[in-house]
mmCIF file of N, CA and C in Angstrom:
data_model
loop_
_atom_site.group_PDB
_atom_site.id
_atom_site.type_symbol
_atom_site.label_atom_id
_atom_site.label_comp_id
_atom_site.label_asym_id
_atom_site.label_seq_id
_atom_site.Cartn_x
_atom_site.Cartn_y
_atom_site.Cartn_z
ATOM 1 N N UNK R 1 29.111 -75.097 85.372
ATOM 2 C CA UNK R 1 28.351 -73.905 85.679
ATOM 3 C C UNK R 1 26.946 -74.081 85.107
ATOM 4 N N UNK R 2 25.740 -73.769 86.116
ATOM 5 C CA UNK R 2 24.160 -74.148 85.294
ATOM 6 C C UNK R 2 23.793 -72.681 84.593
ATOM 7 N N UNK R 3 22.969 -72.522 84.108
ATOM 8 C CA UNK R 3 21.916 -71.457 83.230
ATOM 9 C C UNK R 3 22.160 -70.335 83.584
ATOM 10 N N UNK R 4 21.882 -70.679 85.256
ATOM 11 C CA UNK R 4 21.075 -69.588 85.658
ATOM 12 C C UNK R 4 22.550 -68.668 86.376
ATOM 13 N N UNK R 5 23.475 -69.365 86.615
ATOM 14 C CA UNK R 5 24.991 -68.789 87.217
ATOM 15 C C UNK R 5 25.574 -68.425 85.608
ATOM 16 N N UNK R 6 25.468 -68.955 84.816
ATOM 17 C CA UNK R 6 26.400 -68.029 83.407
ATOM 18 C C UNK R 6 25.575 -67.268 83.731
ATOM 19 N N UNK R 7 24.199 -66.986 83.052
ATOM 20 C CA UNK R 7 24.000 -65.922 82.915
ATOM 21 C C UNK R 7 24.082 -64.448 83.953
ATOM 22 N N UNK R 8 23.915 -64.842 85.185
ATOM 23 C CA UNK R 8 24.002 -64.120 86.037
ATOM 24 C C UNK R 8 25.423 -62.671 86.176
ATOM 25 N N UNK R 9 26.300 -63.753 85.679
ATOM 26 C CA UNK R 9 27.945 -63.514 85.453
ATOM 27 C C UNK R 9 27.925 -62.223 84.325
ATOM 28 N N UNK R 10 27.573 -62.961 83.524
ATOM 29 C CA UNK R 10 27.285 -62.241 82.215
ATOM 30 C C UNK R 10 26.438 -60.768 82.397
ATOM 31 N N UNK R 11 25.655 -61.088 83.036
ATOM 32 C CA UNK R 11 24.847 -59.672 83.251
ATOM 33 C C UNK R 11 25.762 -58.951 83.951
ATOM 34 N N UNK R 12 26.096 -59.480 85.289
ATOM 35 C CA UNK R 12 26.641 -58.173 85.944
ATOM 36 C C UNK R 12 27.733 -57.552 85.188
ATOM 37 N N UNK R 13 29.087 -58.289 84.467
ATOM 38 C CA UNK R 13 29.966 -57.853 83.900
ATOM 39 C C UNK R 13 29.496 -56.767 82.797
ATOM 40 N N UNK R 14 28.589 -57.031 82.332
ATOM 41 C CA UNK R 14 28.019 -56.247 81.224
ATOM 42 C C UNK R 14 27.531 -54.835 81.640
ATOM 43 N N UNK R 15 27.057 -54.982 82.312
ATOM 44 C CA UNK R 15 26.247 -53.973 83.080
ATOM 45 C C UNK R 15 27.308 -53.480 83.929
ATOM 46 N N UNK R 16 28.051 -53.377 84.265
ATOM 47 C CA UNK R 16 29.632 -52.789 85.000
ATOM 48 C C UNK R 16 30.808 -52.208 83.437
ATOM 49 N N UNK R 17 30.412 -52.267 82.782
ATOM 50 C CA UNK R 17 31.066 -51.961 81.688
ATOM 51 C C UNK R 17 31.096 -50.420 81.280
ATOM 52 N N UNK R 18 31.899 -49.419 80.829
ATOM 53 C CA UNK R 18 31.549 -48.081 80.467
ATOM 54 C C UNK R 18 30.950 -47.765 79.366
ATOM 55 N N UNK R 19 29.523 -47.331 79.527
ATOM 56 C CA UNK R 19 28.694 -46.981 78.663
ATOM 57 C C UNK R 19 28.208 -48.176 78.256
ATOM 58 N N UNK R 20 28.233 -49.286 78.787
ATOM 59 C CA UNK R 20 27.034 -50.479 78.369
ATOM 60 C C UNK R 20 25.705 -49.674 78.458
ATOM 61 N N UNK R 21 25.131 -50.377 77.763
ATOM 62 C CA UNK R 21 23.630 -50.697 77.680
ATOM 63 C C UNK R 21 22.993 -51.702 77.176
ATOM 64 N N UNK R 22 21.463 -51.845 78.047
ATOM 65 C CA UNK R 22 20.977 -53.296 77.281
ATOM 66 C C UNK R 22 19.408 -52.705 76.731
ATOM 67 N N UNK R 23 19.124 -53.470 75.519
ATOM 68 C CA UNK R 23 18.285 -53.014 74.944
ATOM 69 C C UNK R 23 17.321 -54.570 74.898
ATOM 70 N N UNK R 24 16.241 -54.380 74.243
ATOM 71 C CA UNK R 24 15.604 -55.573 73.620
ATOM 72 C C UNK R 24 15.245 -55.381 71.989
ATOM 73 N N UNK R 25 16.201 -54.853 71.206
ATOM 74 C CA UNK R 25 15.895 -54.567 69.898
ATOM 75 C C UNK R 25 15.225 -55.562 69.441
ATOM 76 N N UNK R 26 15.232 -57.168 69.580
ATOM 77 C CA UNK R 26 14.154 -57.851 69.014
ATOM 78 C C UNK R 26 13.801 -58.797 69.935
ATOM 79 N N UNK R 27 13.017 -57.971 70.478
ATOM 80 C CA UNK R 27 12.115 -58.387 71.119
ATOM 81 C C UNK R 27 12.409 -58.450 72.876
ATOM 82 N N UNK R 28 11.169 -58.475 73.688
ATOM 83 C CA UNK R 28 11.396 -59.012 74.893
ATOM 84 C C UNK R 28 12.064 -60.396 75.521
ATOM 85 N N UNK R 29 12.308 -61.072 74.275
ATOM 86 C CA UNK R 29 12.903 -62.358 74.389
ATOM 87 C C UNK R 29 14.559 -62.664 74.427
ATOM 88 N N UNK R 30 14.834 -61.424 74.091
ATOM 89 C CA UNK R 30 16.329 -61.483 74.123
ATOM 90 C C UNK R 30 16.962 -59.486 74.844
ATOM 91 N N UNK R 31 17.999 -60.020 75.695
ATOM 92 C CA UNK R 31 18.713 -58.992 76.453
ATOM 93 C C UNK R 31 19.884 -58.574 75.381
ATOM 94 N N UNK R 32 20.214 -57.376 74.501
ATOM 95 C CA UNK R 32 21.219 -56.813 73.662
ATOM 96 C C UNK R 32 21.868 -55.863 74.275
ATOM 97 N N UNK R 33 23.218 -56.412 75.090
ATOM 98 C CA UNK R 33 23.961 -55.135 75.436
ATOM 99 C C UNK R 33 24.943 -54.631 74.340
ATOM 100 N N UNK R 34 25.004 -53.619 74.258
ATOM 101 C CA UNK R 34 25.628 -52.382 73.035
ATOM 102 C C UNK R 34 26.723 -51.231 74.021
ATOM 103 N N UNK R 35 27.533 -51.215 73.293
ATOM 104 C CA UNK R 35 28.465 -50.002 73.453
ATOM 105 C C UNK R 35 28.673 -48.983 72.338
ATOM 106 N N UNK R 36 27.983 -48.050 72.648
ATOM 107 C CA UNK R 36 27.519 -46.940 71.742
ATOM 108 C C UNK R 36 26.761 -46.942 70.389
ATOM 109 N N UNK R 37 25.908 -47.924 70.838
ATOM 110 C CA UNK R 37 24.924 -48.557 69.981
ATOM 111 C C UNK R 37 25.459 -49.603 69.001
ATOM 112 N N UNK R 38 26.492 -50.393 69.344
ATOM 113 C CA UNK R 38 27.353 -51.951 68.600
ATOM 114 C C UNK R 38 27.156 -52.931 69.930
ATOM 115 N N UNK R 39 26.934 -53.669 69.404
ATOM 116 C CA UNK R 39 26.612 -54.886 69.910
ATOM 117 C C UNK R 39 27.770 -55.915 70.205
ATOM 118 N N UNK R 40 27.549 -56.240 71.738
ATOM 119 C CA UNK R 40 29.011 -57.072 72.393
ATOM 120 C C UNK R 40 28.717 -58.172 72.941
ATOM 121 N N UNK R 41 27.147 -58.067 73.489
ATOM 122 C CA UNK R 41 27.031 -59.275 74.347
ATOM 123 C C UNK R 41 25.094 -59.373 73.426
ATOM 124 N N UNK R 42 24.778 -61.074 73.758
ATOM 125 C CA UNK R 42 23.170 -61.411 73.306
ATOM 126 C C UNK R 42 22.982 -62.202 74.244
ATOM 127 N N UNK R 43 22.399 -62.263 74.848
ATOM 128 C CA UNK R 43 21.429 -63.039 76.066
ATOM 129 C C UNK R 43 20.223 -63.526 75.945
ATOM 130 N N UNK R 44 19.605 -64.836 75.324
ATOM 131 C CA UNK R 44 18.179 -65.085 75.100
ATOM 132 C C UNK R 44 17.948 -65.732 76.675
ATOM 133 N N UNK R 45 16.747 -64.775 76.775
ATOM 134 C CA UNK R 45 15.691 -64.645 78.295
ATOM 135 C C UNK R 45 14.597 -66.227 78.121
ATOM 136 N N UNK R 46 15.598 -66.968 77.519
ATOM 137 C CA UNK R 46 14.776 -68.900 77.333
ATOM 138 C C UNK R 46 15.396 -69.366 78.513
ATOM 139 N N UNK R 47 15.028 -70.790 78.408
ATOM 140 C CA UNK R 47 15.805 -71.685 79.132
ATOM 141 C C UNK R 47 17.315 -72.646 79.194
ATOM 142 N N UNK R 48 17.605 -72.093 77.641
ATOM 143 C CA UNK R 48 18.933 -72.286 77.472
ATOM 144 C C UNK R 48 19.989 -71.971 78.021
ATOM 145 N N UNK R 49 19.847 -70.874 78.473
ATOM 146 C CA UNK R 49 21.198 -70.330 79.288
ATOM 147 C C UNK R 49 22.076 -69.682 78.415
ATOM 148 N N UNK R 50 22.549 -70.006 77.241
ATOM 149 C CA UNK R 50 23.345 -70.007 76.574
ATOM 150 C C UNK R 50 23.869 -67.940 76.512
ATOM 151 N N UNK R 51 24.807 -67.679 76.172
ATOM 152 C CA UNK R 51 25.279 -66.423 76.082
ATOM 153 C C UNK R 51 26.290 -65.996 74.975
ATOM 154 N N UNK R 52 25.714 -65.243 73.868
ATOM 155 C CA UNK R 52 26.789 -64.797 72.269
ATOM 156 C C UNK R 52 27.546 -63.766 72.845
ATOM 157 N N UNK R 53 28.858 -63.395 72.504
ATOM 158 C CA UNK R 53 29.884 -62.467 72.444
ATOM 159 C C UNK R 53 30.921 -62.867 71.249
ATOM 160 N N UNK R 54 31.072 -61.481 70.849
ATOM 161 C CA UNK R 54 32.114 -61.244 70.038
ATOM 162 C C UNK R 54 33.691 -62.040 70.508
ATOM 163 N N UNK R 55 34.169 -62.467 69.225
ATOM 164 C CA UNK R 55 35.624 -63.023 69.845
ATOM 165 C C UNK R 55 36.843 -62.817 68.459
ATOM 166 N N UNK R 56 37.865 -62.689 68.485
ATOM 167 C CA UNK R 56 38.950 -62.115 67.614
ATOM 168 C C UNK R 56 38.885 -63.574 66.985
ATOM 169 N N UNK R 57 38.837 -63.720 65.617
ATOM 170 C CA UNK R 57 38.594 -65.623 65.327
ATOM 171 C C UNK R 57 39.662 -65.991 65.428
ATOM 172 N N UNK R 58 40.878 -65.684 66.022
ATOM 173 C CA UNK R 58 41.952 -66.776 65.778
ATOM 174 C C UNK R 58 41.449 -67.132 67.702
ATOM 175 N N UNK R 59 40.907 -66.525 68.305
ATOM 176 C CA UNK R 59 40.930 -66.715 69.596
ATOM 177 C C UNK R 59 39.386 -67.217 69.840
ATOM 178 N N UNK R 60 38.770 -67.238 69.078
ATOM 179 C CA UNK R 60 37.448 -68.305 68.685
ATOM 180 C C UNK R 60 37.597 -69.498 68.656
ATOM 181 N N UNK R 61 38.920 -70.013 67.789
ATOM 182 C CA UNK R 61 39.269 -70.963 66.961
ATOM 183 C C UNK R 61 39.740 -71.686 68.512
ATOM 184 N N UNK R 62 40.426 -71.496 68.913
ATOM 185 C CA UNK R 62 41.053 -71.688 69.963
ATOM 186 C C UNK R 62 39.955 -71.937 71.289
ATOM 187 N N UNK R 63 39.597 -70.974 71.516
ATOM 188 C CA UNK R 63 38.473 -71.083 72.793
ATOM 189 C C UNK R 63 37.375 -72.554 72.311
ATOM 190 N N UNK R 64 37.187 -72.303 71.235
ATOM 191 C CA UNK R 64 36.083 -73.749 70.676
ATOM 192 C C UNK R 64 37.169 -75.087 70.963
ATOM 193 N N UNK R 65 38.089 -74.954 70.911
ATOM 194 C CA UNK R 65 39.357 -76.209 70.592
ATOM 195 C C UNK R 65 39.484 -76.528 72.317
ATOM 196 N N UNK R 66 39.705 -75.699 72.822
ATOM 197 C CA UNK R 66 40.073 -75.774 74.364
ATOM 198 C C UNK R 66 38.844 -76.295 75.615
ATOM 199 N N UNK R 67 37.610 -75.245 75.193
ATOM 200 C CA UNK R 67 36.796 -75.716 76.406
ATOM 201 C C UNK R 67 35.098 -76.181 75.469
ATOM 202 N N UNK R 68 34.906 -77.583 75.805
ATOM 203 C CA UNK R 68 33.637 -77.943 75.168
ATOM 204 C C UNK R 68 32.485 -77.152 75.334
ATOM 205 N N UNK R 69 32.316 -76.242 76.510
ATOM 206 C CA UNK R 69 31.371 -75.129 76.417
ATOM 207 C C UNK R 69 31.198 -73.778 76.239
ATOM 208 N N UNK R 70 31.821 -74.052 74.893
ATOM 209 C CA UNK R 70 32.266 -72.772 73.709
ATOM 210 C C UNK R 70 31.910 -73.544 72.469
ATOM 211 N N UNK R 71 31.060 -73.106 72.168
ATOM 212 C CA UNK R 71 30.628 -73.197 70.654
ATOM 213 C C UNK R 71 30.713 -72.071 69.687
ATOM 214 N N UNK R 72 30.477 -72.245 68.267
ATOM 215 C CA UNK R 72 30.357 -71.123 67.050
ATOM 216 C C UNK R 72 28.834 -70.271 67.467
ATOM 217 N N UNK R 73 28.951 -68.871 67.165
ATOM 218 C CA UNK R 73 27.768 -68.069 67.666
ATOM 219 C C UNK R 73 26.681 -68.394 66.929
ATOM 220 N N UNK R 74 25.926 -68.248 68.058
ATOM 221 C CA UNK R 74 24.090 -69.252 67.525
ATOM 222 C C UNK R 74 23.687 -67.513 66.929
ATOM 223 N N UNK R 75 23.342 -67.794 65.943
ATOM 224 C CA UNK R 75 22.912 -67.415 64.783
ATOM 225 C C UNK R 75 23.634 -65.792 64.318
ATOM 226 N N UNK R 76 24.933 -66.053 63.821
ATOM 227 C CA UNK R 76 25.915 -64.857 64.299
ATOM 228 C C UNK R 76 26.737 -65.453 63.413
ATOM 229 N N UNK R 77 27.659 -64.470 63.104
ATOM 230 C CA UNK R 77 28.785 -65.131 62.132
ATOM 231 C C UNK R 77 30.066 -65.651 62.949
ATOM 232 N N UNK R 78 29.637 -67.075 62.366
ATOM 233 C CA UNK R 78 30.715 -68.320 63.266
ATOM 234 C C UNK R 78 32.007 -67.777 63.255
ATOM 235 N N UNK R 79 32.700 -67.011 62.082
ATOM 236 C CA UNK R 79 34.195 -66.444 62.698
ATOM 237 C C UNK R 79 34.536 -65.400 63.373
ATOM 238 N N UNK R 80 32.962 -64.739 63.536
ATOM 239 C CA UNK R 80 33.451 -63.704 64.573
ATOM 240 C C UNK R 80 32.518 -63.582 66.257
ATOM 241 N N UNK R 81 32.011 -64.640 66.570
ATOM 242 C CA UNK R 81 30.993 -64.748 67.698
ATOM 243 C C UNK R 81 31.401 -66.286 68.047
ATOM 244 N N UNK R 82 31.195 -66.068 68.985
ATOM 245 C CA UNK R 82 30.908 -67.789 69.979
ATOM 246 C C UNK R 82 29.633 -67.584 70.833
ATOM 247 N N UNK R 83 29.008 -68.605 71.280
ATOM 248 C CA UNK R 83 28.239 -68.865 72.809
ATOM 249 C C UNK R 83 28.821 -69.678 73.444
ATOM 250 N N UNK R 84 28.758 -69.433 74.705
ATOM 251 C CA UNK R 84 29.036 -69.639 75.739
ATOM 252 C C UNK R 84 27.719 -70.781 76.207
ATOM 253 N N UNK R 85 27.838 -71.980 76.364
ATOM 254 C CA UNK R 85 26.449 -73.134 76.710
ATOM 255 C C UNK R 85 26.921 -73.137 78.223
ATOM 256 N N UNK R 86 26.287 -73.469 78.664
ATOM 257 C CA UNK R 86 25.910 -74.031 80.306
ATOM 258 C C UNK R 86 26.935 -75.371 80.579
ATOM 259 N N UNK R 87 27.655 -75.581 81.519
ATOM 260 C CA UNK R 87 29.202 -76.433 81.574
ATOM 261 C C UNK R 87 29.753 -76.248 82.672
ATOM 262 N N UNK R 88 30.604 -77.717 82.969
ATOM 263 C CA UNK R 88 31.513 -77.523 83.571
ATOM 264 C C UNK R 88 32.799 -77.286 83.022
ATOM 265 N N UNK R 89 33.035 -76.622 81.805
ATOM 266 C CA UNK R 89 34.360 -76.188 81.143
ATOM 267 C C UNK R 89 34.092 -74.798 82.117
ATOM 268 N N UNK R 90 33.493 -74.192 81.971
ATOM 269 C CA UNK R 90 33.123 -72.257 81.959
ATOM 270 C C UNK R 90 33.249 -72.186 83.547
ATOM 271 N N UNK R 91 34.418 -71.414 83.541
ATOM 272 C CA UNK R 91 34.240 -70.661 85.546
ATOM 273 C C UNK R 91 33.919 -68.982 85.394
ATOM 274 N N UNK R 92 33.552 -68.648 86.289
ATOM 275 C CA UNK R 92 33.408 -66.831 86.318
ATOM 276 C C UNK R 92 34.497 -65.996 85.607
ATOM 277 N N UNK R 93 35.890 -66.049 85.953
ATOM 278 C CA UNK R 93 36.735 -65.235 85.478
ATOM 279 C C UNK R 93 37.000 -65.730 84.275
ATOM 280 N N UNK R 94 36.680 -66.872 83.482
ATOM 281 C CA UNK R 94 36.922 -66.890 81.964
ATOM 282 C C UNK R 94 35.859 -65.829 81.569
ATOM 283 N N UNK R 95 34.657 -66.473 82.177
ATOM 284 C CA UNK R 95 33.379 -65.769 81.624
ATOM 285 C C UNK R 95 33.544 -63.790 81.561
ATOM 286 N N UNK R 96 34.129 -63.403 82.426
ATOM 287 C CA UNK R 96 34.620 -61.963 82.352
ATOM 288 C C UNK R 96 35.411 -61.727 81.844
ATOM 289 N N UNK R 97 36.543 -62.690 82.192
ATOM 290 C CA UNK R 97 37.790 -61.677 80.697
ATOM 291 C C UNK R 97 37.001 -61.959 79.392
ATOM 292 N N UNK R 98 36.149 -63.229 78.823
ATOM 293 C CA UNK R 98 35.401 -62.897 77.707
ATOM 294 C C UNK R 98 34.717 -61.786 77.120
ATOM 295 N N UNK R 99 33.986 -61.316 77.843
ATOM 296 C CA UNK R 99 32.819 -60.584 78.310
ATOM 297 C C UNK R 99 33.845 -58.846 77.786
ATOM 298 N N UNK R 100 34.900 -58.898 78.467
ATOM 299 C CA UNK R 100 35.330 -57.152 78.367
ATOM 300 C C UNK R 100 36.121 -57.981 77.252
ATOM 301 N N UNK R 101 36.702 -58.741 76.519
ATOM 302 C CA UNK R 101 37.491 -58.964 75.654
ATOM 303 C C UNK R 101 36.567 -58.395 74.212
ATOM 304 N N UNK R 102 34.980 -58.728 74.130
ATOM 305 C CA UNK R 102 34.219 -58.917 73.527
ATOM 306 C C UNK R 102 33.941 -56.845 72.921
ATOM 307 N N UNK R 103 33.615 -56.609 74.377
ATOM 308 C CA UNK R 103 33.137 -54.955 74.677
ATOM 309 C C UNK R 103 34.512 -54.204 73.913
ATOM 310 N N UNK R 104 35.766 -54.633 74.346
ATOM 311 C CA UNK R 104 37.062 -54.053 73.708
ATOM 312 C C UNK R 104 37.192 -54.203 72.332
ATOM 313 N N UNK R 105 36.334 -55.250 71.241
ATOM 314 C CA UNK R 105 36.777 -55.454 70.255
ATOM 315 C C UNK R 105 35.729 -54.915 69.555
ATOM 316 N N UNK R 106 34.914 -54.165 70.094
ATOM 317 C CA UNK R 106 33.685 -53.134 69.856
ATOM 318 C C UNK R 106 34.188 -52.028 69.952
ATOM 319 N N UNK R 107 34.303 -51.849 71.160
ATOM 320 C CA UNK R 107 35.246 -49.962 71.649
ATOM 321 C C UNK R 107 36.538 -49.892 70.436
ATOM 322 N N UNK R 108 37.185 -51.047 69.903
ATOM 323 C CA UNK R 108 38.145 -50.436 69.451
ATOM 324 C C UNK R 108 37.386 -50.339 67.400
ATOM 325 N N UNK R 109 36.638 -50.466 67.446
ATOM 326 C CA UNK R 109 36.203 -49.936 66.120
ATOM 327 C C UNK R 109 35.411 -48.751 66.123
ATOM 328 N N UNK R 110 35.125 -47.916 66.689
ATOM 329 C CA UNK R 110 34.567 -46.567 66.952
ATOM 330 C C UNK R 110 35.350 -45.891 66.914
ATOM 331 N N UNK R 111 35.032 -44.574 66.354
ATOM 332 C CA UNK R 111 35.587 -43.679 65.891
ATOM 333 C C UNK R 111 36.587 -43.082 67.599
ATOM 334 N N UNK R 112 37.593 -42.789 68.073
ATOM 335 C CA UNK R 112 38.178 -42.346 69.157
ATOM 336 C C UNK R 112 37.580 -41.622 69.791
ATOM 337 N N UNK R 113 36.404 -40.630 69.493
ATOM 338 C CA UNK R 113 35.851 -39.697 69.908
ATOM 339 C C UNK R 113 34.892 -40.290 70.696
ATOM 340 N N UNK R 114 34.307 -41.055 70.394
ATOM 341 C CA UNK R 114 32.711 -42.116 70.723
ATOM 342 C C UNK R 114 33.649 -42.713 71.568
ATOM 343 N N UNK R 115 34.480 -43.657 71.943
ATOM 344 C CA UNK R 115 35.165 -44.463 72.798
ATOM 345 C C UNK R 115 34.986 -44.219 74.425
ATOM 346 N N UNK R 116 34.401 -44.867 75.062
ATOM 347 C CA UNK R 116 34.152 -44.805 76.320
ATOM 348 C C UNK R 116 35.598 -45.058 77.500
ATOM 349 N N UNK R 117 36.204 -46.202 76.794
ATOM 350 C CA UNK R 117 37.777 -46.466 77.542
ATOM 351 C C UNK R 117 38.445 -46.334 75.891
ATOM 352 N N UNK R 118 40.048 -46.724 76.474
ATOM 353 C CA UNK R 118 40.826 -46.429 75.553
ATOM 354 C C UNK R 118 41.184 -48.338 75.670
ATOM 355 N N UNK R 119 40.796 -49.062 74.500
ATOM 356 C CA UNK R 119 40.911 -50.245 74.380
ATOM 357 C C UNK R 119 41.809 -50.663 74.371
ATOM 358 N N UNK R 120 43.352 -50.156 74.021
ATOM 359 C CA UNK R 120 44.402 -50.536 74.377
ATOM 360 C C UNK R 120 44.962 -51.054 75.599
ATOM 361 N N UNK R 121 44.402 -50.797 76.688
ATOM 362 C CA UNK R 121 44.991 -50.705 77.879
ATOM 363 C C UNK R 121 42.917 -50.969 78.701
ATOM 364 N N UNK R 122 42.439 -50.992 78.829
ATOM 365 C CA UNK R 122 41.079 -51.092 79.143
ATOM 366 C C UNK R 122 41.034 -52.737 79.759
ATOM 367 N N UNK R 123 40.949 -53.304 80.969
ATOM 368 C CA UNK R 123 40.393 -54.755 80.955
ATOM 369 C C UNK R 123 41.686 -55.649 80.874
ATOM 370 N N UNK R 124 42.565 -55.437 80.502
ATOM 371 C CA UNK R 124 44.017 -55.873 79.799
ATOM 372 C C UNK R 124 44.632 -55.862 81.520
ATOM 373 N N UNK R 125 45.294 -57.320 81.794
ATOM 374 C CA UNK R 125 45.954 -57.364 83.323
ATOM 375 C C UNK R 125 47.587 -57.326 82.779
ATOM 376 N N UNK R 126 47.990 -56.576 83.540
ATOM 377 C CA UNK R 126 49.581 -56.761 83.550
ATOM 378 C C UNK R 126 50.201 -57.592 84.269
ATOM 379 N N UNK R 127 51.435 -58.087 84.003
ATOM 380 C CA UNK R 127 52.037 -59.404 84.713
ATOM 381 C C UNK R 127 52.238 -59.484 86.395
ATOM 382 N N UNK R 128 52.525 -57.614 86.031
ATOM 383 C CA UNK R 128 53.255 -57.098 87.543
ATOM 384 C C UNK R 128 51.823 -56.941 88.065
ATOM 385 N N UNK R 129 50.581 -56.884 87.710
ATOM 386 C CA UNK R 129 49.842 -56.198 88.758
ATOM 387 C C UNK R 129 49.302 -57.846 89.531
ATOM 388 N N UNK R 130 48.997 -57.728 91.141
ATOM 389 C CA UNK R 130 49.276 -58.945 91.743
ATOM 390 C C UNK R 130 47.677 -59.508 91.500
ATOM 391 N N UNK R 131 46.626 -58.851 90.905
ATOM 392 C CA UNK R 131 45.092 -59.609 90.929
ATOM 393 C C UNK R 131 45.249 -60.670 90.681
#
């Protein structure tokens, strides 16, 4: 997958999310989408391509072990963030179940009241359903 297709992925999923938003808190150089003002997804507007999201670290640990274009989060705390680099490991639907896996592990630290979905069940596919 090149630069310009992760990121593309990445945006729309983000931006389809309940109560996303994207900010540029530092700066015009980087895209910060937030769910109720916490931070799920980082997007630098360079030529890297590259894309940070939150990840549960035993499933960090794992995603880095499995596909070479998963690294520790560029400048983020390595046990709880990865990026996503430009690859032929990375297809679209990893890149989205990442993406709401990331937003869910945000939604579920907010107070219940603030919660946009109910993270339990939010993004989560069941065996029986045929997608």
């Amino acid at each position: 997958m090149d630069a310009t297709r992760l990121i593309a992925v990445a945006m729309e999923r983000a931006e389809e999310l309940p109560g996303s938003e994207r900010e540029n808190p530092f700066g015009p150089e980087w895209d910060v989408y937030k769910v109720r003002g916490k931070v799920f997804l980082l997007i630098p507007l360079d030529d890297t391509g590259r894309v940070t999201l939150k990840s549960h670290p035993d499933d960090a640990v794992a995603l880095r072990e499995t596909f070479a274009d998963i690294v520790p989060g560029y400048h983020m705390n390595k046990k709880h963030w990865i990026t996503l680099l430009p690859g032929p490991s990375l297809e679209d639907e990893l890149i989205t179940e990442l993406i709401t896996e990331s937003y869910r592990l945000v939604v579920e630290k907010l107070p219940r009241a603030r919660r946009p979905v109910d993270p339990a069940v939010f993004g989560i596919r069941r065996e029986d359903d045929p997608r």
